[in-house]
């Protein structure tokens, strides 16, 4: 506490920077483009806080004389651009100063420090307001008004310790309400805490952890004795104490994870003796480690944990790996000579007389910086992908270990291909076996989409074409009531109807023989009904029928063996059409059936569906096709549309008579199809 009349403690200059005014200012009176130096200082303040001052000075060319000085809590500072800032002092200036910096890097550095100081000032201001506005937390002892700042700080720290202790006890005993109250009280105090599990929460056994150590040029294998609760930060200190590698150069990788200092080795999977870990050692330049910092930390380490001369640290063990790996002593010497020396220059330690190891060829992992063999497709430590633009050097010759790995990968790929081929053959055999089956049963329980009943495995049917599944009884009913010769899949929903059909073998396997026979009969009837040129046998109750062509005039029924005349649409074996029609006219006088047949023929002639042959006068009919027909009795070629002979008296090719179709490009009749 300063005595009355004593001078305040001196301020420490945090940073200063040159700037120029972008425009003239009235308060303070400065011309445009005036060269200024901005200076930020800090000094102690009550309640363990700091006070910040911002000072404007003339640049060195003007003698560096001060212009004005302000408390940082009264300053409003804004960034207008990469090299343009704005400064305003509340209650002192009417308008802000526009500052211009020569270099963007200097402007960024100045803003970083000023913004950090402004945040600290704002935080102190808010803490003061909260202390005035909020009542003291429950269980806290009131601070007497007559106590000084030191006594008040002591009581506040004591109160924070009590609250932290109560918080740990409440969490340990599961008292959520008390833990919440203590946490809220600590939050009001803005206490800085570090919450960690106690060592008793971890397994108590020691673990001998196997560690692979590498730097940019060499590698080794060591064993460290750790506990489950050992944090990565403590592990770095242990390696620093036992082997001399500074924590800054250590990068730990456990379980393909880049480890954080706050986490324990147990959280990364270190459970038992022999569990692996990897330690990569950065260069001093990459870790920004200076010789002064290294010497200070080494002196601090010797001060707190001295070791007798010639003693060995507990847990320290070192063994060379197979394949010409360096021991840990070589790593230490090379780290000193090749890594610290490249940064510290002449101040570095002289390199040891041991010959350097040959430079390792390979690609560095972009994630963990591990140097991998050129032929490795991924990082050996963290499984990161190899850079796409990396090309294996043509002069690279794999060592024995790498050759064994490549051979192992080739063997594993061969075994994978064999397993894949065996799986393909097995699938093919299963498909061939299912193809021989009439029905494909369901392998899993399902709900029939027709009757909504549960169908156990093997009692349903999986349709081959669409893979929809139903119970057998529902599919049998669908086949029995189908009005189509091809049975469609019955799957339907609000937006989709399956267009696939049941296969013939599926239909035959789902129904009984009688049901299948009736299904075929229905299919035949539908096929005959829908065929345009079908003819049913004229024998009573015969089921025979045919689909005829235009050049065929007779049809022998395969069922009753009767010979049907397609022209007369009757059966008159032993007679030609003329004889049958003449006999039909004679019988029509006494036979009602003959009269009906004769009347039918006359009706066909009157409707134009039949005609009399122009030569022999029998009734002929065109079944289908083009307009050219031939009389079955006299073999006269007839034009159907003109109802006359096709050719003249000289026969085929004589266009002097007949219908004269296509003579001079003219059709013989407007309805001629131009096909004779």
XYZ file of C-alpha atoms in Angstrom:
676
model
C 0.000 0.000 0.000
C 1.572 3.348 -1.097
C 2.316 5.927 1.560
C 0.679 9.365 1.348
C 2.639 11.626 -0.902
C 4.667 8.732 -2.318
C 5.183 8.611 -6.068
C 3.088 6.005 -7.909
C 4.945 2.944 -9.168
C 6.433 3.380 -12.648
C 4.529 2.099 -15.678
C 5.884 -0.658 -17.900
C 5.799 0.024 -21.629
C 3.999 -2.881 -23.299
C 4.388 -1.764 -26.906
C 4.741 1.276 -29.137
C 4.204 1.879 -32.827
C 4.571 4.667 -35.410
C 1.486 6.076 -37.139
C 0.400 9.114 -39.121
C -2.774 11.192 -39.000
C -5.019 10.688 -42.013
C -6.660 14.073 -41.417
C -6.087 17.169 -39.237
C -7.351 17.215 -35.643
C -8.514 20.096 -33.427
C -8.270 18.309 -30.058
C -5.427 17.671 -29.741
C -4.350 20.248 -32.348
C -2.409 18.267 -34.923
C -1.985 18.794 -38.675
C -2.756 16.200 -41.307
C -0.040 13.570 -41.974
C 1.549 14.364 -38.577
C 3.983 11.642 -37.491
C 3.015 10.162 -34.109
C 4.162 7.406 -31.803
C 1.487 5.479 -29.914
C 2.638 3.973 -26.621
C 0.719 1.538 -24.372
C 1.860 1.176 -20.747
C 0.662 -0.822 -17.740
C 1.192 -0.626 -14.021
C -0.131 -2.180 -10.786
C -3.547 -1.180 -9.418
C -5.583 -2.089 -6.308
C -7.313 -5.483 -5.973
C -4.530 -7.324 -7.828
C -5.425 -5.615 -11.116
C -3.503 -3.497 -13.620
C -4.097 -0.005 -14.923
C -3.400 0.796 -18.569
C -2.405 4.162 -20.087
C -2.368 5.196 -23.754
C 0.110 7.997 -24.598
C 0.459 10.061 -27.772
C 3.980 11.330 -28.557
C 5.653 13.137 -31.384
C 7.808 10.881 -33.508
C 11.542 10.745 -32.812
C 12.281 13.381 -35.453
C 10.382 15.931 -33.315
C 12.172 14.969 -30.129
C 9.651 12.388 -28.951
C 7.865 14.964 -26.795
C 4.609 13.756 -25.199
C 1.345 15.151 -26.551
C -1.326 13.645 -24.297
C -1.925 10.638 -22.020
C -5.266 8.900 -21.302
C -6.611 6.045 -19.213
C -7.438 3.055 -21.426
C -10.887 2.652 -19.872
C -11.858 6.005 -21.509
C -10.621 4.941 -24.964
C -12.799 3.627 -27.823
C -10.628 1.936 -30.445
C -11.875 0.544 -33.792
C -10.235 -1.099 -36.813
C -11.375 0.479 -40.080
C -9.044 -1.433 -42.434
C -5.803 -3.425 -42.582
C -3.697 -0.233 -42.078
C -6.386 2.211 -40.901
C -7.572 2.529 -37.272
C -9.838 4.951 -35.380
C -9.125 6.337 -31.856
C -11.632 8.283 -29.681
C -11.258 9.436 -26.055
C -14.614 9.790 -24.302
C -15.157 13.190 -22.644
C -11.968 14.680 -24.126
C -12.375 14.735 -27.913
C -15.302 15.713 -30.099
C -14.224 13.602 -33.068
C -11.957 10.561 -33.438
C -8.416 10.479 -34.740
C -7.895 8.555 -37.974
C -4.560 6.720 -37.805
C -2.650 5.304 -40.763
C 0.107 2.670 -40.387
C 2.970 2.071 -42.801
C 2.876 -1.744 -42.575
C -0.084 -4.041 -42.112
C 1.953 -6.367 -39.864
C 2.719 -3.548 -37.391
C -0.932 -2.480 -37.366
C -2.046 -6.053 -36.649
C 0.507 -6.474 -33.839
C -0.536 -3.161 -32.223
C -4.246 -4.077 -32.452
C -3.636 -7.489 -30.882
C -2.057 -5.979 -27.763
C -4.511 -3.068 -27.507
C -7.574 -5.329 -27.901
C -6.247 -7.725 -25.245
C -5.685 -4.799 -22.843
C -9.178 -3.414 -23.586
C -10.705 -6.792 -22.760
C -8.810 -6.913 -19.472
C -10.016 -3.395 -18.600
C -13.600 -4.324 -19.496
C -13.378 -7.514 -17.448
C -12.104 -5.596 -14.393
C -14.882 -3.051 -14.811
C -17.578 -5.750 -14.995
C -16.125 -7.535 -11.964
C -16.322 -4.321 -9.964
C -19.940 -3.802 -11.003
C -20.842 -7.416 -10.137
C -19.201 -7.149 -6.726
C -21.258 -4.046 -5.970
C -24.581 -5.368 -7.348
C -24.589 -9.028 -6.228
C -25.077 -10.100 -2.617
C -22.332 -12.211 -1.030
C -22.718 -15.979 -1.719
C -24.342 -18.191 0.859
C -21.938 -19.274 3.569
C -19.559 -16.417 2.817
C -18.280 -14.284 5.654
C -18.986 -10.548 5.236
C -15.889 -8.393 4.769
C -15.611 -5.678 7.389
C -15.497 -2.210 5.918
C -12.443 -1.224 7.983
C -10.226 -3.926 6.415
C -7.571 -2.985 3.851
C -7.117 -4.474 0.353
C -4.639 -7.115 1.547
C -6.958 -8.424 4.282
C -9.915 -8.339 1.876
C -7.942 -10.351 -0.698
C -6.968 -12.895 1.969
C -10.562 -13.401 3.056
C -11.720 -13.673 -0.578
C -9.139 -16.365 -1.336
C -10.117 -18.244 1.832
C -13.758 -18.114 0.780
C -12.920 -19.400 -2.717
C -10.929 -22.290 -1.229
C -13.835 -23.230 1.040
C -16.270 -23.147 -1.872
C -13.935 -25.267 -4.042
C -13.557 -27.803 -1.220
C -17.322 -27.958 -0.704
C -17.794 -28.382 -4.471
C -15.476 -31.405 -4.617
C -17.182 -32.999 -1.596
C -20.673 -32.386 -3.042
C -19.668 -33.963 -6.376
C -18.025 -36.918 -4.618
C -21.161 -37.602 -2.512
C -23.572 -36.938 -5.410
C -25.223 -33.871 -3.819
C -26.349 -32.077 -6.986
C -28.026 -29.173 -5.196
C -25.004 -28.319 -3.034
C -22.663 -28.752 -6.024
C -24.800 -26.357 -8.078
C -24.820 -23.763 -5.261
C -21.043 -23.878 -4.854
C -20.466 -23.704 -8.612
C -22.699 -20.641 -8.911
C -20.885 -18.927 -6.031
C -17.501 -19.633 -7.633
C -18.794 -18.331 -10.955
C -19.802 -15.057 -9.294
C -16.257 -14.760 -7.977
C -14.913 -15.649 -11.456
C -12.545 -18.073 -9.766
C -9.889 -19.790 -11.885
C -10.238 -23.554 -11.279
C -8.657 -26.776 -12.431
C -10.965 -29.775 -11.935
C -9.238 -33.168 -12.138
C -10.061 -36.684 -11.020
C -8.211 -37.891 -7.938
C -5.513 -40.475 -8.359
C -7.623 -42.933 -6.356
C -10.178 -42.977 -9.187
C -7.659 -44.744 -11.444
C -6.229 -48.272 -11.199
C -3.278 -48.174 -8.756
C -0.914 -50.484 -10.677
C 2.210 -49.296 -12.446
C 2.290 -49.790 -16.216
C 5.410 -50.453 -18.274
C 4.575 -48.521 -21.464
C 6.552 -49.325 -24.604
C 7.480 -46.101 -26.413
C 8.847 -45.706 -29.907
C 10.942 -42.536 -30.128
C 11.937 -40.835 -33.363
C 13.210 -37.530 -34.604
C 13.987 -36.424 -38.142
C 17.066 -38.660 -38.458
C 16.976 -41.589 -36.031
C 14.722 -43.797 -33.900
C 14.797 -45.985 -30.797
C 12.557 -47.951 -28.450
C 12.315 -47.297 -24.695
C 10.113 -48.377 -21.794
C 8.551 -45.902 -19.336
C 7.054 -46.743 -15.949
C 3.790 -44.776 -15.627
C 0.532 -44.820 -13.677
C -2.955 -44.749 -15.137
C -3.543 -41.230 -13.798
C -0.355 -39.846 -15.368
C -1.245 -36.913 -17.605
C 0.514 -36.168 -20.859
C 1.973 -33.033 -19.282
C 3.410 -35.129 -16.428
C 4.676 -37.643 -18.976
C 6.541 -34.880 -20.795
C 8.095 -33.753 -17.509
C 9.114 -37.352 -16.754
C 10.839 -37.681 -20.145
C 12.488 -34.299 -19.585
C 13.729 -35.460 -16.176
C 14.902 -38.902 -17.280
C 16.175 -38.260 -20.809
C 16.615 -34.495 -21.123
C 14.119 -33.846 -23.949
C 12.332 -30.557 -23.313
C 8.500 -30.750 -23.153
C 8.255 -28.281 -26.025
C 9.902 -30.667 -28.489
C 7.736 -33.666 -27.474
C 4.712 -34.746 -29.498
C 2.954 -37.826 -28.095
C 0.769 -40.075 -30.252
C -1.234 -42.838 -28.558
C -3.953 -44.858 -30.250
C -3.653 -42.816 -33.480
C -4.447 -39.618 -31.541
C -2.281 -36.542 -31.053
C -2.369 -36.303 -27.253
C -3.428 -33.268 -25.230
C -1.525 -32.268 -22.091
C -4.613 -32.351 -19.840
C -5.624 -35.922 -20.705
C -4.333 -39.010 -18.893
C -2.612 -41.952 -20.551
C -5.493 -44.132 -19.330
C -7.956 -42.105 -21.408
C -5.862 -42.859 -24.519
C -5.991 -46.617 -23.974
C -2.878 -47.365 -21.907
C -4.163 -50.207 -19.717
C -1.489 -52.885 -19.268
C 2.207 -53.596 -19.626
C 3.454 -53.411 -23.191
C 0.762 -51.031 -24.490
C 2.429 -48.957 -27.232
C 2.896 -45.208 -27.553
C 4.857 -43.053 -29.960
C 6.997 -39.999 -29.175
C 8.125 -37.744 -31.986
C 10.795 -35.118 -31.215
C 10.540 -31.802 -33.053
C 13.485 -29.628 -33.912
C 14.305 -26.713 -31.636
C 13.422 -24.365 -34.451
C 9.990 -25.908 -34.937
C 9.344 -25.881 -31.170
C 10.672 -22.295 -30.796
C 13.042 -23.454 -28.044
C 15.857 -21.052 -27.219
C 19.093 -21.973 -25.381
C 18.237 -19.592 -22.530
C 14.833 -21.250 -22.028
C 16.423 -24.703 -22.135
C 19.081 -23.781 -19.556
C 16.536 -22.146 -17.245
C 14.224 -25.167 -17.323
C 17.121 -27.566 -16.790
C 18.294 -25.547 -13.798
C 14.766 -25.489 -12.406
C 14.509 -29.256 -12.911
C 17.830 -29.876 -11.086
C 16.722 -27.604 -8.275
C 13.470 -29.454 -7.614
C 14.488 -33.043 -8.408
C 18.258 -33.597 -8.006
C 19.601 -37.044 -8.821
C 22.759 -38.560 -7.307
C 25.654 -38.945 -9.665
C 25.653 -42.246 -11.485
C 22.087 -43.080 -10.476
C 19.469 -44.278 -12.927
C 15.997 -42.788 -13.023
C 13.215 -45.213 -12.137
C 11.415 -46.724 -15.024
C 14.134 -45.859 -17.472
C 14.857 -48.601 -19.927
C 16.281 -48.543 -23.399
C 16.583 -51.198 -26.053
C 17.503 -51.124 -29.724
C 14.981 -52.228 -32.284
C 15.808 -54.769 -34.894
C 16.947 -53.485 -38.210
C 19.761 -51.108 -37.270
C 17.779 -48.632 -35.110
C 19.732 -46.044 -33.108
C 19.745 -46.099 -29.300
C 18.371 -43.239 -27.242
C 21.812 -41.791 -26.615
C 22.287 -41.322 -30.338
C 18.912 -39.594 -30.524
C 19.935 -37.217 -27.758
C 23.261 -36.407 -29.374
C 21.670 -35.855 -32.775
C 18.918 -33.736 -31.280
C 21.590 -31.489 -29.762
C 23.786 -31.371 -32.833
C 21.297 -31.398 -35.706
C 18.212 -29.752 -34.235
C 19.298 -27.275 -31.566
C 22.324 -26.320 -33.595
C 20.307 -25.381 -36.690
C 18.490 -22.696 -34.692
C 20.975 -21.490 -32.132
C 23.902 -21.070 -34.532
C 27.164 -20.281 -32.825
C 25.588 -20.526 -29.350
C 24.660 -24.184 -29.841
C 26.570 -27.018 -28.244
C 29.335 -28.515 -30.348
C 28.242 -31.694 -32.107
C 29.345 -34.983 -30.683
C 32.032 -36.893 -32.549
C 29.650 -39.766 -33.338
C 28.983 -40.050 -37.080
C 25.541 -38.873 -38.188
C 23.069 -41.442 -39.297
C 22.118 -41.463 -42.972
C 19.191 -39.221 -43.901
C 15.923 -41.092 -43.960
C 14.070 -41.138 -47.261
C 10.301 -41.178 -47.267
C 7.300 -38.898 -46.909
C 6.403 -36.922 -43.764
C 2.870 -37.363 -42.467
C 0.949 -34.047 -42.777
C -0.813 -34.793 -39.468
C 1.802 -36.170 -37.053
C 5.039 -35.378 -39.038
C 6.213 -39.008 -38.804
C 8.655 -39.961 -41.574
C 7.170 -42.982 -43.358
C 8.813 -45.391 -45.770
C 8.369 -44.330 -49.420
C 6.218 -47.361 -50.267
C 3.776 -47.029 -47.356
C 0.280 -45.991 -48.568
C -0.625 -44.481 -45.155
C 1.046 -43.192 -42.003
C 2.364 -45.944 -39.756
C 1.538 -43.957 -36.592
C -1.742 -42.091 -37.170
C -3.036 -43.845 -40.349
C -3.151 -40.527 -42.204
C -3.232 -40.662 -45.998
C -0.060 -40.267 -48.021
C 0.119 -36.959 -49.950
C -1.369 -37.407 -53.397
C 1.517 -35.680 -55.147
C 4.189 -37.892 -53.545
C 6.058 -40.186 -55.961
C 8.209 -43.078 -54.776
C 11.806 -42.327 -55.834
C 12.988 -44.539 -58.660
C 16.313 -45.114 -56.893
C 14.660 -46.296 -53.675
C 15.649 -49.792 -52.573
C 13.488 -51.235 -49.761
C 15.305 -52.541 -46.726
C 14.669 -55.977 -45.231
C 11.860 -54.786 -42.973
C 10.141 -52.946 -45.805
C 10.472 -55.964 -48.117
C 8.831 -58.157 -45.497
C 5.999 -55.670 -45.174
C 5.478 -55.523 -48.943
C 5.491 -59.321 -49.148
C 3.000 -59.490 -46.294
C 0.738 -56.969 -48.028
C 0.917 -58.950 -51.283
C 0.061 -62.147 -49.423
C -2.839 -60.455 -47.649
C -4.116 -59.108 -50.966
C -3.878 -62.580 -52.492
C -5.792 -64.067 -49.570
C -8.397 -61.308 -49.882
C -8.839 -62.050 -53.592
C -9.173 -65.760 -52.830
C -11.771 -65.095 -50.136
C -13.648 -62.783 -52.517
C -13.620 -65.416 -55.265
C -14.761 -68.113 -52.814
C -17.622 -65.870 -51.731
C -18.592 -65.269 -55.369
C -18.610 -69.025 -56.066
C -20.680 -69.662 -52.963
C -23.204 -67.033 -54.029
C -23.318 -68.541 -57.521
C -24.005 -72.011 -56.101
C -26.806 -70.614 -53.965
C -28.323 -68.864 -56.985
C -28.129 -72.035 -59.072
C -29.722 -74.020 -56.259
C -32.552 -71.493 -55.944
C -32.985 -71.501 -59.715
C -33.701 -75.221 -59.604
C -36.380 -74.734 -56.970
C -39.947 -74.056 -58.094
C -40.515 -71.533 -55.290
C -38.140 -69.287 -53.355
C -39.114 -69.371 -49.639
C -38.760 -66.368 -47.349
C -35.715 -66.543 -45.056
C -37.049 -64.087 -42.475
C -40.414 -63.673 -40.804
C -42.686 -61.273 -42.668
C -46.162 -59.763 -42.671
C -48.231 -60.708 -45.705
C -49.324 -57.536 -47.490
C -52.674 -59.111 -48.453
C -53.971 -60.796 -45.277
C -51.613 -58.920 -42.861
C -50.825 -62.173 -41.050
C -47.368 -63.003 -39.734
C -45.616 -65.548 -41.928
C -42.807 -67.587 -40.303
C -39.580 -68.193 -42.240
C -39.975 -70.770 -45.014
C -43.792 -70.588 -45.183
C -43.998 -67.580 -47.497
C -42.983 -67.091 -51.122
C -40.503 -64.583 -52.540
C -41.468 -63.753 -56.141
C -38.502 -64.009 -58.479
C -39.222 -61.063 -60.763
C -39.937 -58.350 -58.186
C -38.768 -59.852 -54.828
C -42.117 -59.107 -53.130
C -43.153 -61.634 -50.486
C -46.606 -63.045 -49.651
C -48.066 -66.067 -47.920
C -48.835 -69.120 -50.074
C -52.598 -69.127 -49.509
C -53.014 -65.514 -50.643
C -51.037 -66.155 -53.823
C -53.132 -69.272 -54.513
C -56.325 -67.199 -54.233
C -54.869 -64.559 -56.555
C -54.205 -67.252 -59.194
C -57.642 -68.866 -58.745
C -59.535 -65.616 -59.323
C -57.276 -64.172 -61.988
C -59.104 -63.250 -65.215
C -55.880 -62.816 -67.147
C -53.674 -65.528 -68.625
C -50.635 -63.859 -66.953
C -51.000 -63.340 -63.182
C -49.697 -59.943 -61.996
C -47.924 -59.406 -58.677
C -50.591 -58.306 -56.143
C -48.384 -55.674 -54.471
C -50.159 -52.297 -54.276
C -49.832 -49.171 -52.153
C -50.942 -45.542 -52.399
C -48.298 -44.560 -54.922
C -47.075 -47.736 -56.618
C -48.443 -50.861 -58.279
C -46.031 -53.642 -59.184
C -46.007 -54.480 -62.906
C -44.195 -57.820 -62.599
C -45.857 -61.219 -63.128
C -45.685 -64.654 -61.568
C -43.627 -67.154 -63.493
C -45.282 -70.264 -64.920
C -43.396 -72.594 -62.567
C -44.448 -70.488 -59.576
C -48.113 -70.737 -60.612
C -47.832 -74.510 -61.139
C -46.233 -74.993 -57.699
C -48.754 -72.838 -55.801
C -52.008 -74.473 -56.980
C -53.327 -78.040 -57.170
C -53.357 -79.972 -60.483
C -57.109 -79.387 -60.972
C -56.751 -75.669 -60.255
C -53.835 -75.466 -62.648
C -55.869 -77.234 -65.382
C -58.751 -74.802 -64.934
C -56.310 -71.909 -65.016
C -54.950 -73.147 -68.365
C -58.456 -73.561 -69.766
C -59.365 -70.023 -68.763
C -56.168 -68.790 -70.350
C -56.965 -70.593 -73.621
C -60.489 -69.171 -73.721
C -59.163 -65.655 -73.160
C -56.485 -66.152 -75.806
C -59.076 -67.337 -78.371
C -61.414 -64.476 -77.539
C -58.730 -61.842 -77.904
C -57.221 -63.250 -81.126
C -58.412 -61.384 -84.227
C -58.041 -64.312 -86.677
C -59.121 -67.265 -84.527
C -61.530 -70.008 -85.645
C -63.321 -72.475 -83.354
C -64.021 -76.031 -84.503
C -67.615 -76.466 -85.764
C -67.997 -79.856 -84.055
C -70.496 -79.427 -81.189
C -68.875 -79.244 -77.687
C -65.382 -79.450 -79.167
C -62.754 -77.250 -77.556
C -60.430 -77.163 -80.522
C -59.586 -73.883 -82.199
C -56.841 -72.336 -84.286
C -55.297 -69.098 -85.426
C -55.292 -69.156 -89.220
C -53.286 -67.427 -91.905
C -54.666 -65.816 -95.038
C -53.323 -68.523 -97.339
C -54.947 -71.409 -95.416
C -58.572 -72.410 -96.192
C -58.918 -75.603 -94.141
C -58.354 -76.458 -90.493
C -58.206 -79.979 -89.103
C -59.118 -79.887 -85.447
C -56.455 -81.553 -83.243
C -59.158 -82.485 -80.698
C -61.889 -84.150 -82.780
C -59.908 -84.522 -86.053
C -62.721 -82.913 -88.067
C -61.792 -80.960 -91.250
C -63.207 -77.430 -91.050
C -63.667 -75.211 -94.133
C -62.571 -71.727 -93.227
C -64.366 -70.227 -96.256
C -67.737 -71.796 -95.562
C -67.130 -71.882 -91.805
C -68.502 -75.392 -91.801
C -67.449 -79.061 -91.973
C -68.086 -80.670 -95.388
C -65.546 -83.438 -95.809
C -65.819 -85.225 -99.195
C -67.444 -82.189 -100.832
C -66.070 -79.020 -102.253
C -67.569 -75.655 -101.387
C -69.894 -75.657 -104.516
C -71.233 -79.084 -103.778
C -71.722 -78.224 -100.125
C -73.567 -74.994 -100.921
C -75.798 -76.693 -103.541
C -76.583 -79.489 -101.132
C -77.213 -76.890 -98.474
C -79.816 -75.197 -100.709
C -81.607 -78.519 -101.313
C -81.582 -79.435 -97.658
C -82.717 -75.986 -96.692
C -86.183 -76.761 -98.001
C -86.766 -79.492 -95.407
C -83.947 -79.088 -92.842
C -84.213 -76.219 -90.389
C -80.475 -76.329 -89.605
C -79.633 -76.192 -93.311
C -82.027 -73.289 -93.755
C -80.272 -71.435 -90.968
C -76.887 -72.057 -92.556
C -78.146 -70.923 -95.965
C -79.687 -67.819 -94.436
C -76.458 -67.071 -92.689
C -74.536 -67.215 -95.988
C -77.032 -64.894 -97.674
C -76.813 -62.487 -94.778
C -73.024 -62.452 -95.112
C -73.366 -61.634 -98.823
C -75.849 -58.855 -98.146
C -73.647 -57.295 -95.482
C -70.614 -57.440 -97.749
C -68.784 -59.992 -95.614
C -69.078 -62.575 -98.436
C -69.645 -62.582 -102.232
C -70.498 -64.892 -105.113
C -67.628 -66.048 -107.285
C -68.019 -64.295 -110.687
C -67.222 -67.580 -112.447
C -68.895 -70.451 -110.514
C -71.222 -68.352 -108.355
C -70.448 -70.115 -105.063
C -70.293 -68.018 -101.908
C -66.694 -67.054 -101.033
C -65.492 -65.039 -98.029
C -62.325 -63.092 -97.270
C -60.985 -64.143 -93.879
C -58.419 -61.384 -93.450
C -55.463 -59.773 -95.173
C -55.303 -58.112 -98.588
C -58.017 -57.663 -101.226
C -56.817 -60.559 -103.404
C -58.691 -63.890 -102.951
C -58.961 -67.117 -104.961
C -62.062 -69.243 -105.405
C -61.538 -72.646 -103.814
C -63.642 -74.346 -106.556
C -62.747 -72.777 -109.911
C -59.452 -71.115 -108.791
C -60.554 -67.774 -110.218
C -58.560 -64.832 -108.865
C -61.022 -62.267 -107.489
C -60.709 -58.587 -106.477
C -62.558 -58.261 -103.199
C -63.344 -54.518 -103.407
C -64.692 -54.594 -107.009
C -66.358 -58.027 -106.510
C -65.112 -58.980 -110.017
C -62.250 -60.946 -111.574
C -58.719 -59.710 -110.989
C -57.442 -60.308 -114.557
C -58.781 -60.252 -118.101
C -59.760 -63.272 -120.290
C -56.116 -64.179 -120.940
C -55.504 -64.889 -117.247
C -52.878 -63.539 -114.840
C -51.162 -60.379 -116.143
C -53.973 -59.462 -118.610
C -55.018 -55.912 -117.721
C -57.409 -55.588 -120.630
C -60.140 -56.710 -118.275
C -60.609 -57.348 -114.609
C -60.142 -54.685 -111.952
C -57.150 -53.051 -113.799
C -55.586 -52.151 -110.423
C -52.444 -49.977 -110.619
C -52.828 -49.419 -114.374
C -51.520 -45.922 -115.063
C -50.988 -45.627 -111.294
C -54.691 -45.706 -110.562
C -56.323 -47.816 -107.866
C -59.178 -50.054 -108.838
C -61.451 -48.791 -106.056
C -61.316 -46.027 -103.427
C -61.198 -48.708 -100.706
C -58.443 -50.680 -102.432
C -55.508 -51.430 -100.122
C -53.152 -51.529 -103.147
C -51.802 -54.949 -102.192
C -52.679 -57.134 -105.263
